[in-house]
mmCIF file of C-alpha atoms and ligand atoms in Angstrom:
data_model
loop_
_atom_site.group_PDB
_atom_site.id
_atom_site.type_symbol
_atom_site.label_atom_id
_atom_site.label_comp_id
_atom_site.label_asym_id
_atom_site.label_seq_id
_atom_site.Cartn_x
_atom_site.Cartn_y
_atom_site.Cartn_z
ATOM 1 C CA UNK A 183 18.233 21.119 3.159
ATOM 2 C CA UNK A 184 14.921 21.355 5.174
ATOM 3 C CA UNK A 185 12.668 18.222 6.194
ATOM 4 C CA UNK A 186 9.648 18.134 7.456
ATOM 5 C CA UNK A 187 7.795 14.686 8.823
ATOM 6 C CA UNK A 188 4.090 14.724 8.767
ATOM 7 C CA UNK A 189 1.691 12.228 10.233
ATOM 8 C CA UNK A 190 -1.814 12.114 8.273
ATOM 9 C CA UNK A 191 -0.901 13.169 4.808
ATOM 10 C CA UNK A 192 -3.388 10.930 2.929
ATOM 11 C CA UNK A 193 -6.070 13.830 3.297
ATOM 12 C CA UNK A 194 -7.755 17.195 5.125
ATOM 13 C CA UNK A 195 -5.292 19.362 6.695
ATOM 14 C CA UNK A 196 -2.035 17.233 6.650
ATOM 15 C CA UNK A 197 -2.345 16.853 2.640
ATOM 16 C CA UNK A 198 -2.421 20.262 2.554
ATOM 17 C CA UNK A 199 0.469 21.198 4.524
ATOM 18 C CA UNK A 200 2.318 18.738 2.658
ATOM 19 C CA UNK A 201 1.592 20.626 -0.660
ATOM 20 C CA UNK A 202 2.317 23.889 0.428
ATOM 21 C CA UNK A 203 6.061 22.581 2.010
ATOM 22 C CA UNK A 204 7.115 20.904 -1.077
ATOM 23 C CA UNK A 205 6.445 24.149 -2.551
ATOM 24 C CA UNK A 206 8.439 25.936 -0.550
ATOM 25 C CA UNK A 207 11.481 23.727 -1.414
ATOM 26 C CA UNK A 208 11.128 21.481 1.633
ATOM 27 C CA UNK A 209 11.569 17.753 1.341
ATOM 28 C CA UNK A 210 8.428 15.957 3.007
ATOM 29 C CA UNK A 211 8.311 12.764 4.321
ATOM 30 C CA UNK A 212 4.834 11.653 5.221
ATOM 31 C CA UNK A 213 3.050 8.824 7.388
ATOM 32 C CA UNK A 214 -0.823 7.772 7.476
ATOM 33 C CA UNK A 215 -2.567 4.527 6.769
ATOM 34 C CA UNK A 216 -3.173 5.396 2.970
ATOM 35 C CA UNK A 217 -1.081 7.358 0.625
ATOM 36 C CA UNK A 218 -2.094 10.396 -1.512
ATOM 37 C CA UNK A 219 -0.594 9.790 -4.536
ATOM 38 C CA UNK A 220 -0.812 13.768 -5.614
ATOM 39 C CA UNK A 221 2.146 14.504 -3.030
ATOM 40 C CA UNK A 222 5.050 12.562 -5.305
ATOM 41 C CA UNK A 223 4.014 14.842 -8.312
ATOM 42 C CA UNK A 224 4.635 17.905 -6.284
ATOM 43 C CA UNK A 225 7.443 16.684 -5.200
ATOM 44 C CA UNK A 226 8.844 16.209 -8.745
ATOM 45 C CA UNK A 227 7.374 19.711 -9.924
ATOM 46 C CA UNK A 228 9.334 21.335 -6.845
ATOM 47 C CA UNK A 229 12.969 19.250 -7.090
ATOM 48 C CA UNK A 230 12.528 17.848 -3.695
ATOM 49 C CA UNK A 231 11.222 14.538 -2.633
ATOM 50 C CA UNK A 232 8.114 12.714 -0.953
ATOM 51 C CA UNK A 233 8.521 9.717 0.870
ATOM 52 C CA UNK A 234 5.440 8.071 2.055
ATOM 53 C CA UNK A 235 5.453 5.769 5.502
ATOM 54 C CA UNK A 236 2.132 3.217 5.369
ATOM 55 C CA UNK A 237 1.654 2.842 8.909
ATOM 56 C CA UNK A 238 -1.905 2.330 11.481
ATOM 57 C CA UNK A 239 -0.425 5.041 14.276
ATOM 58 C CA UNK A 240 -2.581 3.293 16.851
ATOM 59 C CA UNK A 241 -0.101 0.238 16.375
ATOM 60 C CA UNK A 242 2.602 1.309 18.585
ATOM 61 C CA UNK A 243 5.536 -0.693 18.158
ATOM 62 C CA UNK A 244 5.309 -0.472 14.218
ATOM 63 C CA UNK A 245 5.176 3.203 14.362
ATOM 64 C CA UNK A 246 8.205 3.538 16.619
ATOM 65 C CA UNK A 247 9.617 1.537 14.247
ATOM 66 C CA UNK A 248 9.039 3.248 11.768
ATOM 67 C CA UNK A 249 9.596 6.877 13.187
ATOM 68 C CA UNK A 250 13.156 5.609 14.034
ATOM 69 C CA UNK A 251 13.944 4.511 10.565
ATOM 70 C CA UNK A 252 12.704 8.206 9.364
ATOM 71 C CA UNK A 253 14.876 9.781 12.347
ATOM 72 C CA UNK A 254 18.444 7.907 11.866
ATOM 73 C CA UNK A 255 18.212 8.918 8.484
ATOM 74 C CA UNK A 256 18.499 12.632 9.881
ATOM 75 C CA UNK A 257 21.445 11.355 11.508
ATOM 76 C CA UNK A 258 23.256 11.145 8.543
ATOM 77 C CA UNK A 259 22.468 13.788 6.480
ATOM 78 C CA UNK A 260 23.740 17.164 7.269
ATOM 79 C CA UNK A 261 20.200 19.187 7.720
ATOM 80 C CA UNK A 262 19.274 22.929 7.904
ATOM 81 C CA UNK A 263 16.296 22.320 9.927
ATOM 82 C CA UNK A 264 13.131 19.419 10.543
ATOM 83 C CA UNK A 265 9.622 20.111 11.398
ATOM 84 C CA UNK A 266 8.030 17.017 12.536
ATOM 85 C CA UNK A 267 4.178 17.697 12.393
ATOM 86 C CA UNK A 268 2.012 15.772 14.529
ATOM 87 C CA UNK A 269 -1.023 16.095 12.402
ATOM 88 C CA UNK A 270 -2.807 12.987 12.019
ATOM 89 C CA UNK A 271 -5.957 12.580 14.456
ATOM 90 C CA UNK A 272 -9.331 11.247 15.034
ATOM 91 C CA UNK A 273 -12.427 12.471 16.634
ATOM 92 C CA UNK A 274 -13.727 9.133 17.260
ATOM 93 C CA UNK A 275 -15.283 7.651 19.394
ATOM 94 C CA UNK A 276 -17.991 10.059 19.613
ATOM 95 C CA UNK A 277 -20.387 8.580 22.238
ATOM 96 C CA UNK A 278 -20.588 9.241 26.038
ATOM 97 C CA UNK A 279 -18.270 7.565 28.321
ATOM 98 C CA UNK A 280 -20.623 4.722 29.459
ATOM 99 C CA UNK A 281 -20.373 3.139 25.828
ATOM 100 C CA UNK A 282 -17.276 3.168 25.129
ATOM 101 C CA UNK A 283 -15.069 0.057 24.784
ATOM 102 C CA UNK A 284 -12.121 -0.723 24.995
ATOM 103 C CA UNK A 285 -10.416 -1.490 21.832
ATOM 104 C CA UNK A 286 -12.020 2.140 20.761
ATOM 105 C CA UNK A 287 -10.199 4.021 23.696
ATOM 106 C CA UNK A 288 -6.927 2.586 23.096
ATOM 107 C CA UNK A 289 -6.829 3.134 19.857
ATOM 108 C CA UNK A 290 -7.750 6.710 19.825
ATOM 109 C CA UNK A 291 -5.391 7.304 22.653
ATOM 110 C CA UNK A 292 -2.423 5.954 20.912
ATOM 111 C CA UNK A 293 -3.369 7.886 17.810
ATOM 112 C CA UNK A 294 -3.966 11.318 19.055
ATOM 113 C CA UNK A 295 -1.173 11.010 22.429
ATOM 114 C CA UNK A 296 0.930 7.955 22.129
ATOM 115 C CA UNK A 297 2.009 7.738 19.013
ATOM 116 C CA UNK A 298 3.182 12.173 18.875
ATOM 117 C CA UNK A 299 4.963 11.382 22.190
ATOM 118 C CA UNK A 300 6.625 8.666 20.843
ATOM 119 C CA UNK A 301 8.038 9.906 17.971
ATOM 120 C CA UNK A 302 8.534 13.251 19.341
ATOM 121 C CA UNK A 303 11.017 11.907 21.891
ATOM 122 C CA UNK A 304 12.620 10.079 18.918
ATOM 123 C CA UNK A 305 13.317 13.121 17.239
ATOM 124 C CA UNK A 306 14.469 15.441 20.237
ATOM 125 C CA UNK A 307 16.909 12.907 21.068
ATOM 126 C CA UNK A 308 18.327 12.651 17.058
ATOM 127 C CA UNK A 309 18.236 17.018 17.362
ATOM 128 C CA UNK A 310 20.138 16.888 20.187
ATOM 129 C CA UNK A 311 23.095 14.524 19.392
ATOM 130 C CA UNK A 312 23.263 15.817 15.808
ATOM 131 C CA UNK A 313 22.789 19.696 16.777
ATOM 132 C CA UNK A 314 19.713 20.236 14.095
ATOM 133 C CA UNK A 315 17.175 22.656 14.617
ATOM 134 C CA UNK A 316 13.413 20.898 14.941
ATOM 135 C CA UNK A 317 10.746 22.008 15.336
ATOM 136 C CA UNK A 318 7.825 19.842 16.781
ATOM 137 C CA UNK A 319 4.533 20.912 15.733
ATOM 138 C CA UNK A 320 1.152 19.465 17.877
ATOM 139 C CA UNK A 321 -1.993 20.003 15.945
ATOM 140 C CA UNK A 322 -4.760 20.061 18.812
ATOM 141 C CA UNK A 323 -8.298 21.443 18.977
ATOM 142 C CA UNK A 324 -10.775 23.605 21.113
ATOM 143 C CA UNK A 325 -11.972 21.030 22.417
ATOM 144 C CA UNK A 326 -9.126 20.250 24.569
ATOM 145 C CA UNK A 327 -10.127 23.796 27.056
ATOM 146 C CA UNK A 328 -13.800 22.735 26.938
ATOM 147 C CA UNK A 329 -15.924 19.928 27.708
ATOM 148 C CA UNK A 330 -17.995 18.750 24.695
ATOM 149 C CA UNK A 331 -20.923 16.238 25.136
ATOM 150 C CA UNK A 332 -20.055 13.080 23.327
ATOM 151 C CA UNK A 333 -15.817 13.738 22.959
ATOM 152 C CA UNK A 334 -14.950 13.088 26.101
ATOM 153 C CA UNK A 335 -12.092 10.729 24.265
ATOM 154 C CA UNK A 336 -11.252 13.888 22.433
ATOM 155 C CA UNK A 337 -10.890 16.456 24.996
ATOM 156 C CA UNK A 338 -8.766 14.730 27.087
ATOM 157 C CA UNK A 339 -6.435 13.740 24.762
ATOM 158 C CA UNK A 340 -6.178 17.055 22.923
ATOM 159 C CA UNK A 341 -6.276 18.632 26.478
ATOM 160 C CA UNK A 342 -2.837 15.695 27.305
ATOM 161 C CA UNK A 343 -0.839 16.909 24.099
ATOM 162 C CA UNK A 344 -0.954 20.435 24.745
ATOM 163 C CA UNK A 345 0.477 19.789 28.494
ATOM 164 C CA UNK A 346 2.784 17.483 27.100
ATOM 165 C CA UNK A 347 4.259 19.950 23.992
ATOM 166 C CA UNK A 348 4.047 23.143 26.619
ATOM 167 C CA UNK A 349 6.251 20.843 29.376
ATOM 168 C CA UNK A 350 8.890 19.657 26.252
ATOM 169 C CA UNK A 351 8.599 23.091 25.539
ATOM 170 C CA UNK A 352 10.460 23.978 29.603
ATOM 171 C CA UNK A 353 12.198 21.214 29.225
ATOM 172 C CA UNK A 354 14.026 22.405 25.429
ATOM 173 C CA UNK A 355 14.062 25.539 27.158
ATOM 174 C CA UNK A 356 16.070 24.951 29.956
ATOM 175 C CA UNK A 357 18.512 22.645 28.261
ATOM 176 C CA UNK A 358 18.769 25.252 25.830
ATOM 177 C CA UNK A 359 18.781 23.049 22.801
ATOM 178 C CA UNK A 360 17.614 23.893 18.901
ATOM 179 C CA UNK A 361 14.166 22.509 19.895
ATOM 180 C CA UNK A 362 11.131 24.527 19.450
ATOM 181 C CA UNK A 363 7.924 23.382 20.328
ATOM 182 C CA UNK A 364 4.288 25.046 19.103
ATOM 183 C CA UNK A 365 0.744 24.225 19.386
ATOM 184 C CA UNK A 366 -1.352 24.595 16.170
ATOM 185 C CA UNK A 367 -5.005 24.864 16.743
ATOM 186 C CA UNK A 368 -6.471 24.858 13.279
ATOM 187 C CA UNK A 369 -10.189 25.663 14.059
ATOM 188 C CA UNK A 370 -13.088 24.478 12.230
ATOM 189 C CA UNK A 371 -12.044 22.912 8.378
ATOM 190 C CA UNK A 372 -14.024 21.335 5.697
ATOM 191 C CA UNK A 373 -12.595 17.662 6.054
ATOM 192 C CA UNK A 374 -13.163 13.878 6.414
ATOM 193 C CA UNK A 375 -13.430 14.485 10.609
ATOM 194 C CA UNK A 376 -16.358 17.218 9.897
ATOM 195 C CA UNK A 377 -18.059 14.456 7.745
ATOM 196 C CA UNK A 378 -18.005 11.874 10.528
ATOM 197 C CA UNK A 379 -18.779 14.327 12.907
ATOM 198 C CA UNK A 380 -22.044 15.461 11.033
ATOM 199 C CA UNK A 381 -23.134 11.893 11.156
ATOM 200 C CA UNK A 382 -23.337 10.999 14.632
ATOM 201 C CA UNK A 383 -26.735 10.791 16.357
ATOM 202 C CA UNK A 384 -28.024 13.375 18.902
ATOM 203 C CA UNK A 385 -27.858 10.820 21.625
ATOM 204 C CA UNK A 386 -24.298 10.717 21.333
ATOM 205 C CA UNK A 387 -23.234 14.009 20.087
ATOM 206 C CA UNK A 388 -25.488 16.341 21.024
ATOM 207 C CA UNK A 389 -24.483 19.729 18.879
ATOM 208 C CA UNK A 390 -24.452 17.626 15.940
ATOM 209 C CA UNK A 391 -27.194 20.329 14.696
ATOM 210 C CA UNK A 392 -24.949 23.054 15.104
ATOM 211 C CA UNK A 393 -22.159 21.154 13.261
ATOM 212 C CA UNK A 394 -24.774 20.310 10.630
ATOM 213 C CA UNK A 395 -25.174 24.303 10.515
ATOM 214 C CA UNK A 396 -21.450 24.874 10.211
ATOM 215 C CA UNK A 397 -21.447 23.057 6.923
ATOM 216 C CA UNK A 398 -24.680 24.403 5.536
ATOM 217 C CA UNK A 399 -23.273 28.259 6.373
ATOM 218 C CA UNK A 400 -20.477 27.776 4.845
ATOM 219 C CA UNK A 401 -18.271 28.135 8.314
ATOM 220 C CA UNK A 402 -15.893 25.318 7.662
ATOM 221 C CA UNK A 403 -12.295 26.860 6.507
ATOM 222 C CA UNK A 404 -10.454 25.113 3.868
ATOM 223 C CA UNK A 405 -7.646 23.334 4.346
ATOM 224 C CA UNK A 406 -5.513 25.208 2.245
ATOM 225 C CA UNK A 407 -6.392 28.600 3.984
ATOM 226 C CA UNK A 408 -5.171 26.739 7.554
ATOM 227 C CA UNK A 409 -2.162 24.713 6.305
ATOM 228 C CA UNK A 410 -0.851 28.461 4.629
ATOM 229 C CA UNK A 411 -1.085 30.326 8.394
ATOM 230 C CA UNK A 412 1.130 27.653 9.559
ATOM 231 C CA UNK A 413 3.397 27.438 6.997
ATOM 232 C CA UNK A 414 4.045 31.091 7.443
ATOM 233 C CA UNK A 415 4.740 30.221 10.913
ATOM 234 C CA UNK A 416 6.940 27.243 10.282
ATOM 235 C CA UNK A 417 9.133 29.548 7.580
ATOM 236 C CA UNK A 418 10.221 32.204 10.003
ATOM 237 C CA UNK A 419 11.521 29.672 12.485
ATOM 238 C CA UNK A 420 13.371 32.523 14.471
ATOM 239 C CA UNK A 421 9.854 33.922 15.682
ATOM 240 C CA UNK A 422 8.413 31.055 17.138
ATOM 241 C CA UNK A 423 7.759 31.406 20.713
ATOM 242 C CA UNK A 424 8.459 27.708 22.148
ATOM 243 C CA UNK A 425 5.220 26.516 23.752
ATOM 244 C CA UNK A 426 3.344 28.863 21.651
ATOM 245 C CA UNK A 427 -0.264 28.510 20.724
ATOM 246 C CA UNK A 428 -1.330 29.652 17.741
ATOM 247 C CA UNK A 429 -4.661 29.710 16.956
ATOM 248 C CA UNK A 430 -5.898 29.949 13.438
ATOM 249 C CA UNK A 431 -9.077 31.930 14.961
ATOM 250 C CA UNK A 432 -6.729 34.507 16.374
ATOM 251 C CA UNK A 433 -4.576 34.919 12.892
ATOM 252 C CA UNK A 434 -7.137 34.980 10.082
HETATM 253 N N1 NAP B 21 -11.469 19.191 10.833
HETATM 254 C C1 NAP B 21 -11.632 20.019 11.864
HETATM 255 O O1 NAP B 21 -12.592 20.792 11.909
HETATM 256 C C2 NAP B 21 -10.620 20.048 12.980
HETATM 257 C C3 NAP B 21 -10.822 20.953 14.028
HETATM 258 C C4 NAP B 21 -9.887 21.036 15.064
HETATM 259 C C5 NAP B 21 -8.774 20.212 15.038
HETATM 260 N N2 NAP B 21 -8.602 19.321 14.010
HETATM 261 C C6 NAP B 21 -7.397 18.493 14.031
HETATM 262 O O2 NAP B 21 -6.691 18.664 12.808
HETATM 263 C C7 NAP B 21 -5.960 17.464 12.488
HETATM 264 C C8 NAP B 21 -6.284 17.034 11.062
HETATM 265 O O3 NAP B 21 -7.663 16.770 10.986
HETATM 266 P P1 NAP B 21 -8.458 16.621 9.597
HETATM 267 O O4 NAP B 21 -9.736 17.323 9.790
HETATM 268 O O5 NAP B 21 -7.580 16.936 8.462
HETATM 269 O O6 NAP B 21 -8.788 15.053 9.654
HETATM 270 P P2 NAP B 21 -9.090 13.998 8.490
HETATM 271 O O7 NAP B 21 -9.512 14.652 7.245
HETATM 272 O O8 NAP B 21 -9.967 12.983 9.120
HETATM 273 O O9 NAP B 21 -7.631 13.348 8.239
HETATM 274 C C9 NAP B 21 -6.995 12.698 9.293
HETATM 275 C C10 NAP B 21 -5.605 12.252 8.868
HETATM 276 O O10 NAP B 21 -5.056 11.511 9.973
HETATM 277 C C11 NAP B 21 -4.682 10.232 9.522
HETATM 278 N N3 NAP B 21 -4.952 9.211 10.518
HETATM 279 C C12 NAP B 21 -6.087 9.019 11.229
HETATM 280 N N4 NAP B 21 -5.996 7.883 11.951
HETATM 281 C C13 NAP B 21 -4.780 7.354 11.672
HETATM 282 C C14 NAP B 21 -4.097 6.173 12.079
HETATM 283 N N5 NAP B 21 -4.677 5.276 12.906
HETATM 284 N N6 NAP B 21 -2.851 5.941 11.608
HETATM 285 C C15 NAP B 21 -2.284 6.797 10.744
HETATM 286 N N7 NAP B 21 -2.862 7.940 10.331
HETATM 287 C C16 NAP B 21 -4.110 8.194 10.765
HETATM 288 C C17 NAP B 21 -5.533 9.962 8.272
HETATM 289 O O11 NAP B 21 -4.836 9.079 7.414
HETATM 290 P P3 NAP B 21 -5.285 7.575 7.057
HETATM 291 O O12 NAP B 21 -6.764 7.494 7.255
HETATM 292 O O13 NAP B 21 -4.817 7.407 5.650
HETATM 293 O O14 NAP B 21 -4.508 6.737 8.006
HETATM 294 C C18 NAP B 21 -5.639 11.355 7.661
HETATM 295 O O15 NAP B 21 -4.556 11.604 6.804
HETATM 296 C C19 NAP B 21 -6.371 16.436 13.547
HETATM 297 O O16 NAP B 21 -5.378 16.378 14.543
HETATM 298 C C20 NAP B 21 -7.662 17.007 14.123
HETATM 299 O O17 NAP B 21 -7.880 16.580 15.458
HETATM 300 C C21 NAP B 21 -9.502 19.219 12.988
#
């Protein structure tokens, strides 16, 4: 029996991953704000199971609340392998540094770094003392090697999980545990973020024209293209590399 956890199933990529693993016969248990009700159907169509999680990520000690519920259950259940798929994210704010506040910069620090380490170090602890394979998937960006004007929030904290999953990486390595580790940069996709992203003003994002292009050219993946280069990833286990970054720019 497989697993996988997902954060930010209610839409965009993380939707789509979830479809294409309950396809693949592997029970999904997903957490985001809102719920897509499509991903119970599958479940049914596929005999395996969806359990949704309503949770704000950004509210730290509900989510490791929550994300120790979904891990003693593995504790319990004899299990061929869990991905746990640190997918959820956001983009904002988009503005330059000088007008940013602070209730925006905590929250999208807990979302995008917090709340993945948290639950991350839930889960390699519950691998560990049960012996199951996981792997821990961080979805990052391009923007975390290069400096974009108006994400400064962004970069750095796509630019903090990467250093964080490559050291867990070491760390699995050298304890030689069942842990693997990858980084999943997904490239450009035709979602909610690209939306929000479009609409920001030139004083605050200034390639919003070039984003604006993206859209009109027809340069934004789909979701389901991305989500099926990582799910062949994530189904031949035995050739991760741990630490690995995969690129979806590199693969397609
Ligand atoms: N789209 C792109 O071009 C692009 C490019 C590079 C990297 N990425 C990365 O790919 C990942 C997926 O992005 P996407 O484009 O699919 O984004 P999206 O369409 O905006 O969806 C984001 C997902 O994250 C969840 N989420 C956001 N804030 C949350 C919170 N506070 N608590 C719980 N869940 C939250 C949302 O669920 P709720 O709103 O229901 O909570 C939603 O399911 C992100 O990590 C993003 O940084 C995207």
């Amino acid at each position: 029996m497989k697993y996988a956890v997902i954060t930010g199933t209610s839409k965009g990529l993380g939707a789509s991953i979830a479809v294409l693993l309950l396809k693949q016969g592997v029970h999904v248990i997903g957490v985001s704000r809102n719920k897509d009700k499509k991903l119970e159907k599958v479940a049914q169509e596929n005999n395996v199971t969806y359990q949704h999680y309503t949770c704000d990520l950004a509210n730290v000690e509900k989510m490791d609340k929550i994300f120790s519920i979904i891990a003693s259950q593995f504790i319990r259940k004899k299990i061929s392998m869990i991905y746990l798929i640190h997918n959820a994210g956001t983009v904002n704010p988009i503005n330059t540094a000088e007008n940013y506040i602070p209730e925006a910069i905590t929250s999208h620090v807990h979302v995008n770094l917090i709340a993945p380490m948290i639950a991350s170090s839930l889960f390699l602890n519950v691998a560990k003392t049960s012996n199951t394979p996981l792997i821990n998937v961080f979805v990052t960006s391009g923007a975390a090697n290069r400096s974009v004007y108006g994400w400064s929030a962004y970069s750095a904290t796509k630019a903090g999980i990467n250093r964080y999953a490559k050291t867990i990486a070491l760390e699995q390595d050298m304890l030689e545990t069942n842990s693997k580790v990858m980084i999943f940069d997904p490239s450009i996709m035709d979602t909610e973020m690209q939306t929000e992203i479009r609409s920001s003003s030139k004083e605050a994002f200034q390639d919003v024209e070039q984003f604006q292009q993206y859209k009109q050219e027809n340069k934004l993946r789909s979701t389901n293209t991305v989500a099926k280069v990582l799910i062949d990833i994530l189904l031949a286990p035995e050739r991760i590399e741990n630490g690995g970054y995969y690129s979806v720019k590199d693969i397609l």
